[in-house]
């Protein structure tokens, strides 16, 4: 994640805050809902009250059955409908549109039923009047006595009482009694035509009454339904309120719990998240102070510590580079110093050798001449007993003088020149020349000579005679080291990158140099060769010359496999001044 | 035929006299001198054909002696005798020209060869 520190801080603070706000908002929403639901309950209760009012008027209407009470009932229903229409669409939708449509439908039904009932009641009253009229006539007829004996006045009066009871009570008992009376009256009809209208009107009344009863039942059903709907709605809203009220403390509790647990957690995480990169930097500085400059700050976050880590690393890069170049300079200085010491040693050794050689050379020359003179004189004189023996002895002295001469001449080769005269030398042709000097030896030993030359080598500015000397000594040794075999001379640059130093290697397949004496071969007077054959000066002179030219010489060898000498020569002679 | 006149100039008396004697044994008219003054004296009175000159001598150096001798004996031949030859001396010698050199101790046969060659004779011994 690539976050800035303040982003991280915001996250650390925001998440607990978010939880708290969420809890608050939830609680607020619930409480608001509860308030709303309370409004709904009120509305439902209001409606129920009105419905009850309607029912009360319904009872009055049913009791009085007159137009006045019917009108009152109607106004009440109208009022209910009017109140219903004032309820806003939104409220209706929230409480449940189907409840309202059911309510409205039921009101309409109720209204229609009340109308029907009213109509029935009106018919009833007409019919009642008729029954009373017919009853009175039948009564009068019975009293008149113009009728058959079967129709007694008492029976008619009894019947009229039953009629009145029925009209008053309208219950099953009075109806049953009336039906019984009517049945008896019907039996009298063949004897009394005057009975018919009364019976008919009674029958009609009964049916009307029954119809009214049914209508009333229906009306009451509708009224009950109205009550039920409002009750149901109120109950439901109350239930919702209850469930909300139960939920709210739980939400609050949950929020508090979340805050108590997640809050510290997030704050801790954020803090460590911010501090971690800085801590890492601190660790690195510790390691660096212990000397490990290769340490680098790991760049993980892309916050403000990113640029800190970057500049930190850049600083470290510089520091390391400086450190490295410093170490390099020190190393270079050390090498130069070693070279100087080496050269100094060599120079003083050289001076010493030259001094000794000079001192020895003159007496040697005298010995040489004196011996020669003796040889001359004896050679010219007549034979005498020990002449030949003397001559042989003189030859031995001459040989020894010659051996000394070789040594002194080589030592005098050390003699330091004040300057390196600079010639332009092509190393390949120089090597050809040198091998040319040794042609005879190479030929007699049937040694194969291989040149492995690189063509476009830069010319060397150096002293030709000295360079010749260098390679002459090495190649002479190679020839000495074998009977037959191969000498391979390779030239090239020391490295691909720079064209400053030329590398010449001279490989032979001779007897090799044992590991333990490899360190000695450059020392003056070190030789493994037979007395009279080696002076032990070749490689020491070569070494001195190469060093003086600013070059280097090294050897790799394995016994019975061969030897390779590596000579590095700078293209520009950088004389080590001593 | 007149023998070749050789003058050996060397401060090492033993060396110079012995070498002169050996050369005389080989038929050369050899003399030895040990300092610059004697050299000039002999060179003026009885000019030698060839000078065997030691380069390193106290006082005047071999090259200086050579140059002085050349002033009054321009055609005199020279062989430098030396412990070893320094490069500067070599270059200088070439500049003066007409010189050869030999490293001490010398091989007598080599020396006579060079002398004969210098004075233009095949051989003096014989
Ligand atoms: N190419 C070579 N193979 C075997 N040995 C060698 C070679 N070059 C040098 N050496 C050893 O190094 C010694 C020293 O050599 P150097 O200094 O030239 O003196 P010298 O040749 O007179 O013995 C030799 O005696 C020989 O043992
Ligand atoms: Mg050698």
XYZ file of C-alpha atoms and ligand atoms in Angstrom:
732
model
C 0.000 0.000 0.000
C 1.303 3.378 -0.906
C -0.137 5.817 1.583
C 1.051 9.091 2.945
C 1.464 9.322 6.678
C -1.566 11.556 7.055
C -3.602 9.075 5.022
C -2.536 6.405 7.434
C -3.423 8.606 10.391
C -6.809 9.389 8.914
C -7.445 5.701 8.437
C -6.432 5.013 12.007
C -8.791 7.676 13.308
C -11.456 7.340 10.658
C -12.295 3.701 11.151
C -13.217 3.973 14.858
C -14.961 7.281 14.172
C -16.843 5.677 11.335
C -18.015 2.918 13.648
C -19.197 5.468 16.210
C -20.961 7.562 13.595
C -22.564 4.493 12.094
C -23.881 3.494 15.506
C -25.170 7.014 16.139
C -26.823 7.241 12.752
C -28.417 3.830 13.159
C -29.752 4.821 16.567
C -30.996 8.127 15.214
C -32.717 6.432 12.279
C -34.340 3.933 14.573
C -35.522 6.553 17.018
C -36.899 8.621 14.170
C -38.664 5.571 12.861
C -40.081 4.910 16.307
C -41.392 8.443 16.398
C -42.969 8.002 13.003
C -44.467 4.697 14.016
C -45.896 6.404 17.066
C -47.610 8.842 14.700
C -48.993 5.887 12.800
C -50.287 4.355 15.984
C -52.006 7.634 16.766
C -53.561 7.739 13.349
C -54.729 4.148 13.673
C -56.113 4.832 17.148
C -57.882 7.952 15.858
C -59.467 5.990 13.067
C -60.502 3.306 15.500
C -62.110 5.936 17.739
C -64.076 7.248 14.806
C -65.086 3.766 13.780
C -66.356 3.208 17.301
C -68.266 6.490 17.054
C -69.800 5.217 13.810
C -70.712 1.993 15.558
C -72.343 3.884 18.408
C -74.465 5.809 15.920
C -75.148 2.559 14.112
C -76.634 1.223 17.347
C -78.769 4.334 17.752
C -79.882 4.030 14.184
C -80.721 0.357 14.613
C -82.592 1.197 17.779
C -84.602 4.108 16.474
C -84.641 3.021 12.865
C -85.562 6.533 11.824
C -84.290 8.981 9.303
C -82.767 11.267 11.907
C -80.414 8.673 13.273
C -79.693 7.320 9.836
C -78.572 10.799 8.829
C -76.408 11.081 11.898
C -74.829 7.749 11.007
C -74.262 8.910 7.477
C -72.606 12.130 8.578
C -70.382 10.129 10.864
C -69.376 7.808 8.016
C -68.771 10.883 5.840
C -66.605 12.331 8.583
C -64.638 9.097 8.747
C -64.056 9.132 5.014
C -63.063 12.763 5.142
C -60.549 12.119 7.887
C -59.230 9.203 5.924
C -58.602 11.380 2.907
C -56.533 13.826 4.980
C -53.924 11.101 5.638
C -50.948 11.753 3.396
C -49.988 9.466 0.566
C -46.620 8.868 2.204
C -48.134 7.716 5.459
C -50.524 5.470 3.580
C -47.647 3.872 1.696
C -45.648 3.365 4.834
C -48.446 1.843 6.836
C -49.516 -0.271 3.903
C -51.619 0.774 0.974
C -53.529 -2.545 1.039
C -54.728 -1.818 4.591
C -56.187 1.483 3.463
C -57.804 0.173 0.329
C -59.366 -2.605 2.383
C -60.528 -0.014 4.907
C -61.997 2.222 2.221
C -63.750 -0.688 0.566
C -65.193 -1.784 3.860
C -66.425 1.733 4.607
C -68.126 1.844 1.238
C -69.669 -1.546 1.885
C -70.751 -0.371 5.313
C -72.285 2.717 3.823
C -74.198 0.716 1.220
C -75.351 -1.765 3.814
C -76.563 1.030 6.085
C -78.519 2.489 3.192
C -80.029 -0.881 2.420
C -80.896 -1.338 6.059
C -82.460 2.095 6.191
C -84.554 1.291 3.150
C -85.588 -1.949 4.753
C -86.538 -0.125 7.911
C -88.697 2.236 5.953
C -90.434 -0.694 4.258
C -90.728 -2.245 7.651
C -92.536 0.736 9.098
C -94.990 0.804 6.177
C -95.525 -2.886 6.569
C -95.942 -2.509 10.333
C -98.577 0.153 9.801
C -100.377 -2.149 7.417
C -100.251 -5.042 9.858
C -101.642 -2.804 12.577
C -104.387 -1.560 10.300
C -105.341 -5.018 9.154
C -105.113 -6.191 12.751
C -107.448 -3.477 13.911
C -109.946 -4.334 11.124
C -109.797 -8.024 11.947
C -110.338 -7.109 15.568
C -113.283 -4.995 14.680
C -114.630 -7.792 12.493
C -114.207 -10.308 15.286
C -115.963 -8.017 17.745
C -118.793 -7.434 15.262
C -119.750 -11.102 15.480
C -120.672 -11.309 11.806
C -118.341 -14.148 11.318
C -118.196 -17.877 11.879
C -117.887 -19.150 15.398
C -114.471 -20.472 14.701
C -113.048 -16.969 14.777
C -113.160 -15.951 18.372
C -112.455 -12.459 19.583
C -110.072 -13.868 22.109
C -108.035 -15.574 19.394
C -107.756 -12.343 17.480
C -106.753 -10.427 20.556
C -104.221 -13.166 21.385
C -102.873 -12.944 17.892
C -102.588 -9.168 18.208
C -100.643 -9.596 21.410
C -98.308 -12.015 19.657
C -98.006 -9.466 16.853
C -97.095 -6.713 19.258
C -94.630 -8.952 21.143
C -92.916 -9.799 17.899
C -92.736 -6.182 16.865
C -91.309 -5.322 20.227
C -88.829 -8.190 20.761
C -88.177 -9.435 17.264
C -86.697 -12.577 18.760
C -87.061 -16.241 17.962
C -89.411 -16.938 20.842
C -91.907 -14.286 19.811
C -91.498 -15.254 16.186
C -92.186 -18.904 16.940
C -95.282 -17.934 18.911
C -96.407 -15.697 16.080
C -95.831 -18.462 13.548
C -97.979 -20.760 15.681
C -100.737 -18.150 15.812
C -100.463 -17.561 12.091
C -100.715 -21.269 11.418
C -103.968 -21.356 13.419
C -105.204 -18.285 11.564
C -104.494 -19.997 8.266
C -106.646 -22.885 9.311
C -109.478 -20.388 9.761
C -109.104 -18.880 6.337
C -111.666 -21.208 4.660
C -114.169 -19.899 7.101
C -113.016 -16.351 7.126
C -111.984 -14.446 4.111
C -111.481 -11.384 6.213
C -108.517 -13.081 7.854
C -106.474 -13.162 4.650
C -105.167 -9.541 4.459
C -103.987 -9.674 8.047
C -102.199 -12.973 7.553
C -100.637 -11.731 4.326
C -99.411 -8.501 5.854
C -98.041 -10.411 8.842
C -96.165 -12.760 6.518
C -94.740 -9.810 4.641
C -93.671 -8.162 7.878
C -91.976 -11.299 9.073
C -90.029 -11.585 5.833
C -89.115 -7.906 6.010
C -87.979 -8.314 9.581
C -85.876 -11.263 8.656
C -84.358 -9.348 5.791
C -83.553 -6.462 8.132
C -81.973 -8.896 10.532
C -79.737 -10.240 7.809
C -78.883 -6.744 6.636
C -78.108 -5.710 10.153
C -75.839 -8.702 10.555
C -73.983 -7.742 7.451
C -73.701 -4.148 8.566
C -72.387 -5.214 11.916
C -69.916 -7.536 10.144
C -68.636 -4.638 8.096
C -68.465 -2.483 11.228
C -66.499 -5.180 12.993
C -64.191 -5.460 10.022
C -63.545 -1.726 10.191
C -62.712 -1.999 13.875
C -60.487 -4.966 13.175
C -58.511 -3.222 10.441
C -57.721 -0.178 12.550
C -56.918 -2.404 15.496
C -54.628 -4.520 13.425
C -52.757 -1.555 12.026
C -52.321 -0.020 15.450
C -51.119 -3.335 16.836
C -48.664 -3.847 14.071
C -47.168 -0.400 14.452
C -46.939 -0.909 18.186
C -45.131 -4.160 17.586
C -42.674 -2.462 15.277
C -42.074 0.229 17.858
C -41.399 -2.442 20.425
C -38.952 -4.302 18.251
C -37.100 -1.068 17.445
C -36.965 -0.153 21.081
C -35.557 -3.584 21.834
C -32.929 -3.227 19.081
C -31.598 0.223 19.952
C -29.779 -0.658 23.199
C -28.195 -3.597 21.403
C -26.853 -1.356 18.650
C -25.464 1.064 21.183
C -23.854 -1.804 23.035
C -22.383 -3.229 19.832
C -20.923 0.148 18.863
C -19.384 0.585 22.286
C -17.887 -2.903 22.108
C -16.528 -2.307 18.590
C -15.025 0.996 19.655
C -13.420 -0.540 22.699
C -11.830 -3.390 20.729
C -11.247 -2.179 17.158
C -10.460 1.417 18.106
C -7.233 0.740 20.012
C -6.344 -1.957 17.489
C -6.575 0.425 14.549
C -4.773 3.204 16.357
C -1.980 0.778 17.280
C -1.741 -0.585 13.755
C -1.621 2.877 12.266
C 1.003 4.041 14.708
C 3.282 1.077 14.030
C 2.611 1.392 10.321
C 3.815 4.978 10.440
C 6.748 4.267 12.712
C 7.959 1.051 11.020
C 9.916 2.654 8.117
C 11.518 5.132 10.500
C 12.474 2.290 12.810
C 14.021 0.478 9.887
C 16.066 3.566 9.052
C 17.253 3.697 12.635
C 18.302 0.035 12.468
C 20.213 0.734 9.266
C 22.020 3.717 10.751
C 23.106 1.439 13.592
C 24.486 -1.117 11.152
C 26.204 1.592 9.147
C 27.821 2.989 12.251
C 29.154 -0.505 12.803
C 30.836 -0.145 9.398
C 28.495 -2.010 7.075
C 28.125 0.532 4.282
C 26.326 -1.879 2.009
C 23.113 -1.384 3.993
C 20.240 0.323 2.202
C 16.847 1.439 3.376
C 14.150 -0.825 2.015
C 11.655 1.313 0.182
C 8.264 -0.221 0.802
C 5.822 2.588 1.520
C 5.334 5.546 -0.703
C 4.648 7.970 2.069
C 6.893 10.784 3.318
C 9.378 8.198 4.601
C 9.819 7.171 0.983
C 11.691 10.327 0.055
C 13.520 10.143 3.360
C 14.622 6.594 2.555
C 15.541 7.650 -0.983
C 17.767 10.511 0.072
C 19.124 8.321 2.826
C 20.085 5.715 0.235
C 21.565 8.318 -2.077
C 23.641 9.597 0.820
C 24.747 6.050 1.525
C 25.633 5.522 -2.135
C 27.843 8.590 -2.062
C 29.331 7.551 1.224
C 30.065 4.084 -0.044
C 31.569 5.420 -3.261
C 33.759 7.808 -1.301
C 34.730 5.026 1.010
C 35.578 2.760 -1.898
C 37.634 5.349 -3.732
C 39.407 6.124 -0.487
C 40.205 2.454 -0.021
C 41.337 2.290 -3.624
C 43.651 5.262 -3.155
C 45.039 3.730 -0.013
C 45.582 0.450 -1.839
C 47.238 2.316 -4.711
C 49.443 4.224 -2.303
C 50.383 1.019 -0.556
C 51.299 -0.595 -3.861
C 53.287 2.403 -4.967
C 55.069 2.417 -1.679
C 55.838 -1.275 -2.010
C 57.085 -0.620 -5.508
C 59.245 2.184 -4.241
C 60.662 0.079 -1.459
C 61.244 -2.716 -3.940
C 62.900 -0.358 -6.386
C 64.955 1.184 -3.622
C 66.092 -2.224 -2.523
C 66.857 -3.119 -6.074
C 68.686 0.096 -6.698
C 70.887 -0.197 -3.680
C 71.504 -3.820 -4.519
C 72.318 -2.723 -8.052
C 74.722 -0.046 -6.853
C 76.370 -2.503 -4.573
C 76.620 -5.114 -7.318
C 78.061 -2.637 -9.790
C 80.563 -1.427 -7.210
C 81.658 -4.963 -6.421
C 81.804 -5.887 -10.087
C 84.030 -2.914 -10.863
C 86.334 -3.631 -8.014
C 86.609 -7.267 -8.998
C 86.747 -6.641 -12.713
C 90.111 -4.867 -12.788
C 92.054 -7.453 -10.724
C 90.271 -10.048 -12.816
C 91.578 -8.384 -15.932
C 95.072 -8.421 -14.458
C 94.787 -12.111 -13.544
C 93.590 -12.735 -17.070
C 96.541 -10.955 -18.625
C 99.113 -12.463 -16.279
C 97.753 -15.966 -16.886
C 97.717 -15.240 -20.602
C 101.321 -14.052 -20.492
C 102.424 -17.176 -18.612
C 100.582 -19.269 -21.168
C 102.255 -17.354 -23.995
C 105.728 -17.704 -22.452
C 105.395 -21.387 -21.613
C 103.821 -22.075 -24.981
C 106.867 -20.561 -26.703
C 109.475 -22.309 -24.556
C 110.945 -25.751 -25.249
C 109.320 -28.814 -23.816
C 110.113 -29.494 -20.178
C 108.771 -32.218 -17.903
C 105.722 -30.453 -16.468
C 104.955 -28.192 -19.436
C 101.659 -29.758 -20.348
C 100.471 -30.029 -16.782
C 101.278 -26.335 -16.296
C 99.430 -25.411 -19.474
C 96.392 -27.434 -18.346
C 96.443 -25.655 -14.990
C 96.637 -22.297 -16.803
C 93.614 -23.242 -18.915
C 91.762 -24.023 -15.654
C 92.653 -20.520 -14.357
C 91.498 -18.932 -17.612
C 88.208 -20.797 -17.452
C 87.630 -19.621 -13.900
C 88.482 -16.073 -14.963
C 85.929 -16.395 -17.731
C 83.263 -17.568 -15.312
C 84.020 -14.569 -13.126
C 83.857 -12.344 -16.152
C 80.400 -13.550 -17.042
C 79.272 -12.736 -13.519
C 80.864 -9.312 -13.345
C 79.533 -8.370 -16.768
C 76.038 -9.351 -15.789
C 76.334 -7.461 -12.534
C 77.502 -4.439 -14.416
C 74.285 -4.755 -16.448
C 72.611 -3.556 -13.273
C 74.426 -0.294 -13.587
C 71.795 2.312 -13.339
C 71.179 4.604 -16.198
C 70.234 8.121 -15.374
C 67.360 8.075 -17.818
C 65.281 5.710 -19.855
C 65.952 6.618 -23.466
C 62.704 6.396 -25.271
C 62.386 4.527 -28.507
C 59.220 3.503 -30.293
C 59.150 -0.252 -30.170
C 56.855 -2.770 -31.760
C 56.781 -5.557 -29.217
C 56.080 -8.285 -31.793
C 59.112 -7.477 -33.917
C 61.228 -7.073 -30.798
C 60.288 -10.586 -29.722
C 61.110 -11.910 -33.212
C 64.482 -10.236 -32.998
C 65.237 -11.703 -29.587
C 64.300 -15.221 -30.680
C 66.536 -14.610 -33.690
C 69.549 -14.193 -31.352
C 68.766 -17.639 -29.933
C 68.036 -19.322 -33.255
C 70.950 -21.730 -32.999
C 70.061 -23.091 -29.574
C 66.441 -23.489 -30.591
C 67.464 -25.314 -33.717
C 69.890 -27.684 -32.014
C 67.370 -28.655 -29.381
C 64.625 -29.101 -32.005
C 62.359 -26.826 -30.036
C 59.207 -25.656 -31.730
C 58.643 -21.938 -31.556
C 55.094 -20.662 -31.736
C 54.114 -17.022 -31.998
C 50.674 -16.070 -30.884
C 50.770 -12.375 -31.679
C 48.035 -9.798 -31.493
C 48.512 -7.518 -34.474
C 47.234 -4.061 -33.640
C 49.130 -3.540 -30.409
C 50.062 0.024 -29.575
C 53.794 0.802 -29.927
C 55.744 0.860 -26.684
C 57.807 3.868 -25.740
C 60.702 2.320 -23.910
C 64.331 1.301 -23.951
C 64.874 -1.307 -26.608
C 68.079 -2.808 -25.254
C 66.563 -3.227 -21.830
C 63.452 -4.829 -23.258
C 65.561 -7.202 -25.333
C 67.472 -8.125 -22.216
C 64.218 -8.862 -20.382
C 62.951 -11.354 -22.925
C 66.352 -12.770 -23.773
C 66.803 -13.927 -20.191
C 63.362 -15.506 -20.013
C 63.603 -17.313 -23.336
C 67.137 -18.506 -22.574
C 65.809 -20.083 -19.390
C 62.966 -21.710 -21.307
C 65.453 -23.248 -23.722
C 67.586 -24.424 -20.817
C 64.561 -26.095 -19.250
C 63.941 -28.609 -22.019
C 65.443 -30.948 -24.552
C 62.663 -30.628 -27.070
C 59.203 -29.165 -26.794
C 57.359 -25.987 -27.467
C 57.951 -22.375 -26.614
C 54.858 -20.287 -27.183
C 55.078 -16.509 -27.105
C 51.791 -14.638 -26.827
C 51.207 -10.901 -26.996
C 48.084 -8.874 -26.220
C 46.606 -6.146 -24.092
C 46.360 -6.830 -20.371
C 42.665 -5.965 -20.302
C 39.947 -5.275 -22.809
C 39.056 -1.954 -21.254
C 42.327 -0.109 -21.441
C 45.122 0.013 -23.938
C 47.709 1.065 -21.411
C 49.441 -2.162 -20.605
C 50.777 -4.817 -22.953
C 50.954 -8.395 -21.759
C 53.541 -10.838 -23.061
C 53.488 -14.438 -21.954
C 56.240 -16.964 -22.644
C 55.176 -20.538 -22.144
C 57.462 -23.544 -22.318
C 56.896 -27.269 -21.921
C 60.041 -27.770 -19.879
C 60.647 -29.387 -16.525
C 58.907 -26.645 -14.586
C 59.785 -24.929 -11.332
C 58.924 -26.629 -8.030
C 56.412 -24.654 -6.031
C 58.760 -24.140 -3.094
C 61.464 -22.376 -5.108
C 59.188 -20.217 -7.249
C 59.557 -17.392 -4.762
C 63.357 -17.530 -5.046
C 63.925 -17.487 -8.780
C 64.000 -13.673 -9.039
C 66.660 -13.392 -6.372
C 70.197 -12.584 -7.572
C 72.536 -15.582 -7.607
C 69.700 -18.049 -7.221
C 70.212 -20.889 -9.652
C 69.461 -24.594 -9.878
C 71.774 -25.073 -12.777
C 75.098 -26.878 -12.722
C 78.223 -25.024 -11.651
C 79.486 -23.000 -14.543
C 76.148 -23.047 -16.376
C 73.954 -20.729 -14.388
C 74.798 -17.430 -12.718
C 71.407 -16.929 -11.036
C 71.421 -13.371 -12.354
C 69.156 -13.620 -15.438
C 65.787 -13.376 -13.786
C 66.923 -10.903 -11.153
C 68.144 -8.569 -13.874
C 64.952 -9.136 -15.837
C 62.902 -8.419 -12.737
C 64.815 -5.212 -12.070
C 64.438 -4.028 -15.644
C 60.719 -4.768 -15.824
C 60.111 -2.940 -12.573
C 62.181 -0.027 -13.755
C 59.999 0.215 -16.862
C 56.958 0.338 -14.593
C 55.882 -3.158 -15.516
C 55.351 -6.390 -13.733
C 56.513 -9.973 -14.016
C 55.014 -13.140 -12.620
C 55.364 -16.856 -13.118
C 53.108 -19.890 -13.192
C 54.654 -23.284 -13.291
C 54.007 -26.960 -12.694
C 56.730 -29.526 -12.421
C 57.047 -31.695 -15.553
C 54.360 -29.702 -17.345
C 55.992 -26.398 -18.029
C 56.391 -22.797 -17.087
C 54.780 -19.560 -18.188
C 56.226 -16.129 -17.502
C 53.852 -13.177 -17.708
C 55.396 -9.796 -18.424
C 53.311 -6.622 -18.261
C 54.800 -3.567 -19.933
C 53.200 -0.150 -19.836
C 52.868 1.405 -23.271
C 54.337 4.621 -21.844
C 57.366 3.979 -19.702
C 56.588 5.322 -16.273
C 60.001 5.206 -14.763
C 60.125 4.560 -11.087
C 62.596 7.215 -10.136
C 65.031 6.097 -7.517
C 106.087 -4.912 -42.996
C 106.113 -2.434 -40.164
C 104.527 -3.752 -37.034
C 101.313 -2.091 -35.869
C 101.978 0.561 -33.274
C 99.684 0.039 -30.283
C 99.411 2.379 -27.294
C 97.663 1.033 -24.211
C 96.295 3.704 -21.880
C 95.213 2.380 -18.497
C 95.801 3.458 -14.929
C 96.036 -0.224 -13.936
C 99.773 -0.530 -14.513
C 99.919 -4.299 -14.120
C 97.157 -4.741 -16.646
C 98.626 -2.320 -19.156
C 102.221 -3.660 -18.999
C 101.174 -7.316 -19.148
C 98.820 -6.724 -22.052
C 101.572 -4.745 -23.855
C 104.012 -7.592 -23.346
C 101.540 -10.156 -24.683
C 100.839 -8.037 -27.715
C 104.562 -7.645 -28.308
C 104.835 -11.437 -28.135
C 102.254 -11.437 -30.919
C 104.331 -9.094 -33.086
C 102.738 -5.738 -32.264
C 104.770 -2.660 -31.361
C 102.908 -2.201 -28.077
C 103.577 0.393 -25.381
C 101.780 1.075 -22.159
C 101.145 4.401 -20.473
C 99.298 5.096 -17.234
C 98.199 8.696 -17.436
C 96.898 11.326 -19.822
C 100.122 13.386 -19.981
C 102.253 10.394 -21.031
C 99.636 9.527 -23.576
C 99.781 12.946 -25.172
C 103.612 12.949 -25.069
C 103.922 9.629 -26.883
C 101.094 10.362 -29.227
C 102.881 13.549 -30.334
C 106.438 12.107 -30.585
C 105.696 8.688 -31.977
C 102.081 8.597 -33.107
C 100.632 5.057 -32.677
C 98.321 3.403 -35.166
C 95.808 2.456 -32.543
C 94.867 3.461 -29.016
C 93.587 0.922 -26.453
C 91.861 3.223 -24.037
C 90.437 2.575 -20.625
C 87.302 4.632 -20.218
C 87.466 4.980 -16.471
C 90.553 6.667 -15.247
C 91.234 9.113 -12.444
C 91.551 12.693 -13.701
C 90.753 12.846 -17.392
C 88.250 10.296 -18.619
C 88.989 8.054 -21.559
C 86.692 10.013 -23.840
C 88.399 13.303 -22.987
C 91.791 11.802 -23.650
C 90.522 10.466 -26.939
C 89.214 13.859 -28.030
C 92.487 15.571 -27.142
C 94.542 12.973 -29.007
C 92.238 13.292 -32.001
C 93.180 16.982 -32.224
C 96.720 16.258 -33.308
C 96.224 12.708 -34.626
C 92.905 12.749 -36.395
C 93.351 9.347 -38.048
C 94.238 7.407 -34.952
C 92.126 4.295 -34.387
C 90.606 3.534 -30.986
C 89.397 0.523 -29.085
C 87.710 1.316 -25.809
C 88.445 -1.042 -22.962
C 85.908 -0.914 -20.270
C 84.337 -2.769 -17.381
C 81.046 -2.254 -19.093
C 79.839 0.340 -21.460
C 77.486 3.006 -20.338
C 74.906 4.116 -22.769
C 75.926 7.765 -22.716
C 79.494 6.756 -23.395
C 78.381 4.580 -26.223
C 76.378 7.357 -27.812
C 79.218 9.802 -27.314
C 81.652 7.295 -28.732
C 79.549 6.882 -31.828
C 79.442 10.661 -32.208
C 83.238 10.765 -32.105
C 83.119 7.756 -34.447
C 85.766 5.278 -35.492
C 85.800 3.331 -32.326
C 85.254 -0.211 -31.166
C 85.028 -1.496 -27.671
C 85.853 -4.513 -25.568
C 84.837 -5.428 -22.099
C 87.555 -6.191 -19.592
C 88.800 -8.829 -18.957
C 89.600 -9.142 -22.631
C 90.162 -12.225 -24.668
C 93.532 -11.712 -26.363
C 92.449 -13.311 -29.628
C 89.368 -11.163 -29.773
C 91.494 -8.097 -29.119
C 94.021 -8.827 -31.860
C 91.162 -9.472 -34.286
C 89.684 -6.085 -33.485
C 93.077 -4.360 -33.740
C 93.760 -5.897 -37.114
C 90.318 -5.024 -38.310
C 90.726 -1.441 -37.095
C 94.035 -0.845 -38.775
C 92.906 -2.728 -41.887
C 95.040 -5.833 -41.734
C 93.984 -9.432 -42.140
C 96.281 -10.767 -39.530
C 99.455 -9.741 -37.840
C 100.296 -13.069 -36.401
C 101.849 -15.467 -38.420
N 61.519 -21.605 -17.914
C 62.029 -22.182 -16.807
N 61.798 -23.470 -16.526
C 62.319 -24.045 -15.426
N 63.038 -23.393 -14.492
C 63.305 -22.092 -14.722
C 62.822 -21.406 -15.862
N 63.205 -20.119 -15.788
C 63.949 -20.004 -14.649
N 63.982 -21.175 -14.017
C 64.625 -21.438 -12.736
O 64.973 -20.211 -12.154
C 66.371 -20.208 -11.840
C 66.913 -18.805 -11.931
O 67.006 -18.413 -13.263
P 67.972 -17.258 -13.687
O 67.761 -16.116 -12.734
O 67.767 -16.948 -15.109
O 69.381 -17.858 -13.411
P 70.102 -19.007 -14.241
O 69.394 -19.138 -15.541
O 71.473 -18.482 -14.407
O 70.015 -20.192 -13.366
C 66.937 -21.186 -12.784
O 68.098 -21.745 -12.280
C 65.846 -22.244 -12.883
O 65.900 -23.136 -11.810
Mg 69.157 -17.730 -16.795
